[in-house]
Amino acid sequence: MEASKSQCGLKEQKEKAGPASITIPASPSMQKLGYGTGVNVYLMKRSPRGLSRSPWAVKKINSKCSKNQQNIYQTRLNEEAKILKSLKHPNIVGYRAFTEANDGSMCLAMEFGGEKSLNDLIEERNAARLGPFPAATISKVALSMARGLKYLHNDKKLLHGDIKSSNVVVKGDFETIKICDVGVSLPLDENLTVSDPTVHYIGTEPWKPKEALSDDGVITDKADMFSFGLTIWEMMTLSVPHLNLDGSTDDEDESFDEDDFDEEAYYAALGTRPALNMDELDSSYQQHPPPPPYKR
């Protein structure tokens, strides 16, 4: 009976998802853009009969997951499609369709927000040993993210719930910056607080605020803002929060060694603001004096 109800609900959502003419190709015929917990994201190019159409990013459940995991991730994908369809903002990836692929799986088609995530760009810059991103670039990313978060919190009463560099997509040379992956978003009440006892904050551990590390913490819009701050910190340090606790990353051949990882120090640091070495930042990062008072 429960399975029948679930199938009916999925059928209704498919019928509301969009035109029946939309066909999602099989995964091997699409370029893989990235992946997340239980899902893969692919680039779907759309240029039939020579017509130029904007590409889509297609999120599908990873077929290698167990049947039980697939059910969990499918439910989450259904919810993400529902939430994303209600959003419209230039700094949040847009909804395109929620439909069935050739292999029978449901998948979420989204606006193609960019070739790479901010995390991809951080890793590339780190590998090339280029140092922190320019202050102007960080300022542009911060402003774009802040606008998207303001829309989510104030206009839609939603907590994103998993802000981090891999959930920000960038097109070209930072031409556009968009927040993605609203699959674990939580409703906010009029006080911008998560008050629904049936939902819980998921997030990703290194970016979690202190209040999300315990079962009795009060979650508000500030949870996103804490993670937002750590995302900007990532651009200035090219590091994952709290993983390089001793700051010893000068060795070109150094890689993460699990045996040397101080687990106790890591967990003690979670939910705090990691240190920032201002000596590694150039003069463009320094705060400029305020302009002189306006005179009539």
C-alpha positions as a Python dict, from the first residue, in 0.01 Angstrom:
ca = {
    (1, 'M'): (0, 0, 0),
    (2, 'E'): (281, 241, 98),
    (3, 'A'): (472, 156, -221),
    (4, 'S'): (159, 227, -423),
    (5, 'K'): (120, 568, -257),
    (6, 'S'): (485, 646, -325),
    (7, 'Q'): (448, 552, -692),
    (8, 'C'): (137, 768, -725),
    (9, 'G'): (317, 1063, -569),
    (10, 'L'): (611, 1020, -803),
    (11, 'K'): (377, 994, -1103),
    (12, 'E'): (203, 1318, -1004),
    (13, 'Q'): (538, 1494, -971),
    (14, 'K'): (648, 1363, -1312),
    (15, 'E'): (327, 1495, -1468),
    (16, 'K'): (393, 1841, -1321),
    (17, 'A'): (763, 1836, -1405),
    (18, 'G'): (746, 1959, -1761),
    (19, 'P'): (684, 1863, -2123),
    (20, 'A'): (677, 1494, -2202),
    (21, 'S'): (903, 1560, -2505),
    (22, 'I'): (1209, 1611, -2282),
    (23, 'T'): (1447, 1318, -2320),
    (24, 'I'): (1745, 1276, -2090),
    (25, 'P'): (2023, 1072, -2256),
    (26, 'A'): (2193, 778, -2087),
    (27, 'S'): (2473, 879, -1850),
    (28, 'P'): (2764, 750, -2067),
    (29, 'S'): (2662, 986, -2348),
    (30, 'M'): (2692, 1295, -2127),
    (31, 'Q'): (2999, 1466, -1985),
    (32, 'K'): (3033, 1421, -1610),
    (33, 'L'): (3060, 1756, -1434),
    (34, 'G'): (3084, 1641, -1074),
    (35, 'Y'): (2929, 1435, -800),
    (36, 'G'): (2781, 1458, -453),
    (37, 'T'): (2651, 1225, -188),
    (38, 'G'): (2472, 952, -384),
    (39, 'V'): (2441, 1157, -704),
    (40, 'N'): (2632, 1245, -1021),
    (41, 'V'): (2593, 1563, -1226),
    (42, 'Y'): (2624, 1560, -1605),
    (43, 'L'): (2633, 1817, -1884),
    (44, 'M'): (2342, 1774, -2125),
    (45, 'K'): (2394, 1959, -2454),
    (46, 'R'): (2076, 2056, -2637),
    (47, 'S'): (2117, 2154, -3001),
    (48, 'P'): (1867, 1957, -3211),
    (49, 'R'): (1855, 2023, -3586),
    (50, 'G'): (2125, 2286, -3562),
    (51, 'L'): (1932, 2509, -3321),
    (52, 'S'): (2140, 2661, -3046),
    (53, 'R'): (1999, 2596, -2699),
    (54, 'S'): (2155, 2652, -2360),
    (55, 'P'): (2294, 2333, -2203),
    (56, 'W'): (2155, 2183, -1884),
    (57, 'A'): (2317, 2028, -1580),
    (58, 'V'): (2147, 1697, -1501),
    (59, 'K'): (2158, 1542, -1155),
    (60, 'K'): (2104, 1164, -1139),
    (61, 'I'): (2117, 906, -863),
    (62, 'N'): (2441, 708, -862),
    (63, 'S'): (2348, 361, -989),
    (64, 'K'): (2624, 204, -775),
    (65, 'C'): (2436, 290, -456),
    (66, 'S'): (2245, 16, -280),
    (67, 'K'): (1870, -7, -340),
    (68, 'N'): (1797, 137, 4),
    (69, 'Q'): (2040, 427, -53),
    (70, 'Q'): (1889, 495, -395),
    (71, 'N'): (1545, 527, -237),
    (72, 'I'): (1680, 776, 19),
    (73, 'Y'): (1862, 985, -241),
    (74, 'Q'): (1563, 973, -478),
    (75, 'T'): (1340, 1114, -205),
    (76, 'R'): (1594, 1389, -148),
    (77, 'L'): (1612, 1460, -522),
    (78, 'N'): (1232, 1480, -541),
    (79, 'E'): (1236, 1737, -260),
    (80, 'E'): (1517, 1933, -425),
    (81, 'A'): (1320, 1951, -751),
    (82, 'K'): (1017, 2080, -564),
    (83, 'I'): (1219, 2349, -381),
    (84, 'L'): (1426, 2452, -683),
    (85, 'K'): (1114, 2497, -895),
    (86, 'S'): (994, 2764, -650),
    (87, 'L'): (1318, 2966, -670),
    (88, 'K'): (1416, 3232, -919),
    (89, 'H'): (1727, 3442, -857),
    (90, 'P'): (2033, 3529, -1068),
    (91, 'N'): (2268, 3390, -803),
    (92, 'I'): (2090, 3057, -759),
    (93, 'V'): (2096, 2781, -1021),
    (94, 'G'): (1759, 2766, -1195),
    (95, 'Y'): (1514, 2478, -1236),
    (96, 'R'): (1456, 2333, -1583),
    (97, 'A'): (1277, 1996, -1551),
    (98, 'F'): (1222, 1693, -1332),
    (99, 'T'): (1172, 1397, -1560),
    (100, 'E'): (1260, 1038, -1642),
    (101, 'A'): (1583, 937, -1812),
    (102, 'N'): (1617, 662, -2073),
    (103, 'D'): (1715, 416, -1801),
    (104, 'G'): (1392, 483, -1608),
    (105, 'S'): (1549, 685, -1326),
    (106, 'M'): (1414, 1024, -1227),
    (107, 'C'): (1660, 1309, -1269),
    (108, 'L'): (1668, 1681, -1208),
    (109, 'A'): (1760, 1907, -1500),
    (110, 'M'): (1896, 2247, -1397),
    (111, 'E'): (2039, 2560, -1548),
    (112, 'F'): (2402, 2504, -1645),
    (113, 'G'): (2558, 2745, -1397),
    (114, 'G'): (2918, 2694, -1501),
    (115, 'E'): (3189, 2457, -1609),
    (116, 'K'): (3340, 2425, -1262),
    (117, 'S'): (3257, 2459, -898),
    (118, 'L'): (3437, 2706, -678),
    (119, 'N'): (3598, 2405, -511),
    (120, 'D'): (3739, 2292, -847),
    (121, 'L'): (3894, 2634, -897),
    (122, 'I'): (4038, 2636, -545),
    (123, 'E'): (4199, 2295, -602),
    (124, 'E'): (4341, 2405, -939),
    (125, 'R'): (4485, 2722, -792),
    (126, 'N'): (4633, 2527, -502),
    (127, 'A'): (4793, 2272, -738),
    (128, 'A'): (4945, 2554, -944),
    (129, 'R'): (5071, 2719, -623),
    (130, 'L'): (4922, 3053, -721),
    (131, 'G'): (4831, 3161, -370),
    (132, 'P'): (4505, 3320, -253),
    (133, 'F'): (4252, 3447, -507),
    (134, 'P'): (4273, 3820, -579),
    (135, 'A'): (4078, 4030, -331),
    (136, 'A'): (3856, 4166, -611),
    (137, 'T'): (3757, 3813, -715),
    (138, 'I'): (3676, 3714, -358),
    (139, 'S'): (3470, 4031, -316),
    (140, 'K'): (3270, 3943, -630),
    (141, 'V'): (3204, 3588, -508),
    (142, 'A'): (3109, 3710, -160),
    (143, 'L'): (2862, 3965, -299),
    (144, 'S'): (2700, 3713, -535),
    (145, 'M'): (2663, 3451, -261),
    (146, 'A'): (2532, 3707, -12),
    (147, 'R'): (2263, 3816, -259),
    (148, 'G'): (2156, 3456, -316),
    (149, 'L'): (2146, 3382, 57),
    (150, 'K'): (1949, 3699, 130),
    (151, 'Y'): (1689, 3585, -123),
    (152, 'L'): (1669, 3237, 29),
    (153, 'H'): (1645, 3359, 388),
    (154, 'N'): (1433, 3672, 361),
    (155, 'D'): (1217, 3610, 54),
    (156, 'K'): (1173, 3232, 53),
    (157, 'K'): (1226, 3158, 425),
    (158, 'L'): (1470, 2878, 347),
    (159, 'L'): (1800, 2778, 504),
    (160, 'H'): (2031, 2636, 236),
    (161, 'G'): (2185, 2402, 491),
    (162, 'D'): (2504, 2303, 307),
    (163, 'I'): (2698, 2612, 196),
    (164, 'K'): (3055, 2529, 87),
    (165, 'S'): (3279, 2585, -215),
    (166, 'S'): (3160, 2273, -397),
    (167, 'N'): (2802, 2407, -388),
    (168, 'V'): (2894, 2724, -575),
    (169, 'V'): (2926, 2707, -955),
    (170, 'V'): (3124, 2955, -1162),
    (171, 'K'): (3097, 3033, -1531),
    (172, 'G'): (3404, 3148, -1722),
    (173, 'D'): (3630, 3398, -1548),
    (174, 'F'): (3380, 3455, -1266),
    (175, 'E'): (3129, 3599, -1513),
    (176, 'T'): (2848, 3447, -1306),
    (177, 'I'): (2848, 3292, -959),
    (178, 'K'): (2553, 3078, -850),
    (179, 'I'): (2463, 2876, -540),
    (180, 'C'): (2347, 2520, -616),
    (181, 'D'): (2230, 2203, -439),
    (182, 'V'): (1926, 2296, -230),
    (183, 'G'): (1847, 1930, -157),
    (184, 'V'): (1895, 1961, 220),
    (185, 'S'): (1731, 2302, 263),
    (186, 'L'): (1522, 2361, 574),
    (187, 'P'): (1219, 2587, 626),
    (188, 'L'): (1267, 2901, 836),
    (189, 'D'): (992, 3060, 1043),
    (190, 'E'): (920, 3434, 1066),
    (191, 'N'): (1216, 3468, 1307),
    (192, 'L'): (1448, 3301, 1053),
    (193, 'T'): (1474, 2998, 1283),
    (194, 'V'): (1438, 2628, 1201),
    (195, 'S'): (1148, 2550, 1436),
    (196, 'D'): (1001, 2241, 1266),
    (197, 'P'): (1089, 1947, 1499),
    (198, 'T'): (1057, 1695, 1215),
    (199, 'V'): (1356, 1830, 1017),
    (200, 'H'): (1724, 1833, 1101),
    (201, 'Y'): (2036, 2005, 976),
    (202, 'I'): (2264, 1787, 761),
    (203, 'G'): (2540, 2008, 624),
    (204, 'T'): (2902, 1899, 575),
    (205, 'E'): (3115, 1860, 885),
    (206, 'P'): (3407, 2104, 828),
    (207, 'W'): (3161, 2384, 742),
    (208, 'K'): (2912, 2318, 1023),
    (209, 'P'): (2847, 2594, 1279),
    (210, 'K'): (2875, 2519, 1649),
    (211, 'E'): (2498, 2501, 1698),
    (212, 'A'): (2469, 2225, 1435),
    (213, 'L'): (2717, 1998, 1613),
    (214, 'S'): (2474, 1905, 1890),
    (215, 'D'): (2118, 1777, 1886),
    (216, 'D'): (1984, 2064, 2097),
    (217, 'G'): (2138, 2355, 1905),
    (218, 'V'): (1904, 2626, 1775),
    (219, 'I'): (1951, 2658, 1398),
    (220, 'T'): (1886, 2996, 1237),
    (221, 'D'): (1986, 3174, 916),
    (222, 'K'): (2321, 3237, 1088),
    (223, 'A'): (2414, 2874, 1020),
    (224, 'D'): (2437, 2955, 649),
    (225, 'M'): (2629, 3273, 722),
    (226, 'F'): (2891, 3084, 922),
    (227, 'S'): (2941, 2839, 633),
    (228, 'F'): (2945, 3135, 392),
    (229, 'G'): (3234, 3286, 591),
    (230, 'L'): (3427, 2960, 574),
    (231, 'T'): (3373, 2945, 198),
    (232, 'I'): (3536, 3287, 163),
    (233, 'W'): (3813, 3163, 396),
    (234, 'E'): (3867, 2873, 153),
    (235, 'M'): (3941, 3121, -125),
    (236, 'M'): (4198, 3299, 90),
    (237, 'T'): (4376, 2986, 215),
    (238, 'L'): (4304, 2726, -58),
    (239, 'S'): (4232, 2481, 224),
    (240, 'V'): (3944, 2283, 370),
    (241, 'P'): (3845, 2432, 708),
    (242, 'H'): (4014, 2272, 1010),
    (243, 'L'): (4207, 2005, 818),
    (244, 'N'): (4543, 2183, 812),
    (245, 'L'): (4541, 2268, 1179),
    (246, 'D'): (4917, 2305, 1216),
    (247, 'G'): (4947, 2521, 905),
    (248, 'S'): (5235, 2308, 774),
    (249, 'T'): (5149, 2313, 404),
    (250, 'D'): (5471, 2464, 265),
    (251, 'D'): (5616, 2134, 148),
    (252, 'E'): (5546, 2095, -222),
    (253, 'D'): (5533, 1716, -194),
    (254, 'E'): (5323, 1711, 120),
    (255, 'S'): (4997, 1517, 103),
    (256, 'F'): (4736, 1429, 362),
    (257, 'D'): (4861, 1151, 590),
    (258, 'E'): (4585, 984, 788),
    (259, 'D'): (4837, 857, 1046),
    (260, 'D'): (4944, 1214, 1125),
    (261, 'F'): (4591, 1349, 1142),
    (262, 'D'): (4508, 1483, 1488),
    (263, 'E'): (4146, 1376, 1517),
    (264, 'E'): (4104, 1524, 1865),
    (265, 'A'): (4225, 1868, 1753),
    (266, 'Y'): (4005, 1852, 1444),
    (267, 'Y'): (3686, 1787, 1639),
    (268, 'A'): (3779, 2051, 1897),
    (269, 'A'): (3815, 2306, 1615),
    (270, 'L'): (3481, 2232, 1444),
    (271, 'G'): (3237, 2519, 1471),
    (272, 'T'): (3510, 2777, 1532),
    (273, 'R'): (3666, 3035, 1302),
    (274, 'P'): (3999, 2903, 1169),
    (275, 'A'): (4305, 3125, 1179),
    (276, 'L'): (4401, 3343, 885),
    (277, 'N'): (4763, 3441, 822),
    (278, 'M'): (4741, 3801, 704),
    (279, 'D'): (5110, 3797, 608),
    (280, 'E'): (5022, 3567, 316),
    (281, 'L'): (4777, 3823, 175),
    (282, 'D'): (4887, 4114, -41),
    (283, 'S'): (4809, 4481, 14),
    (284, 'S'): (4481, 4461, -180),
    (285, 'Y'): (4330, 4276, 117),
    (286, 'Q'): (4408, 4553, 363),
    (287, 'Q'): (4113, 4761, 475),
    (288, 'H'): (4122, 5104, 317),
    (289, 'P'): (4050, 5413, 532),
    (290, 'P'): (3693, 5542, 503),
    (291, 'P'): (3633, 5823, 254),
    (292, 'P'): (3626, 6178, 393),
    (293, 'P'): (3284, 6308, 505),
    (294, 'Y'): (3068, 6452, 230),
    (295, 'K'): (3070, 6831, 230),
    (296, 'R'): (2801, 7047, 81),
}
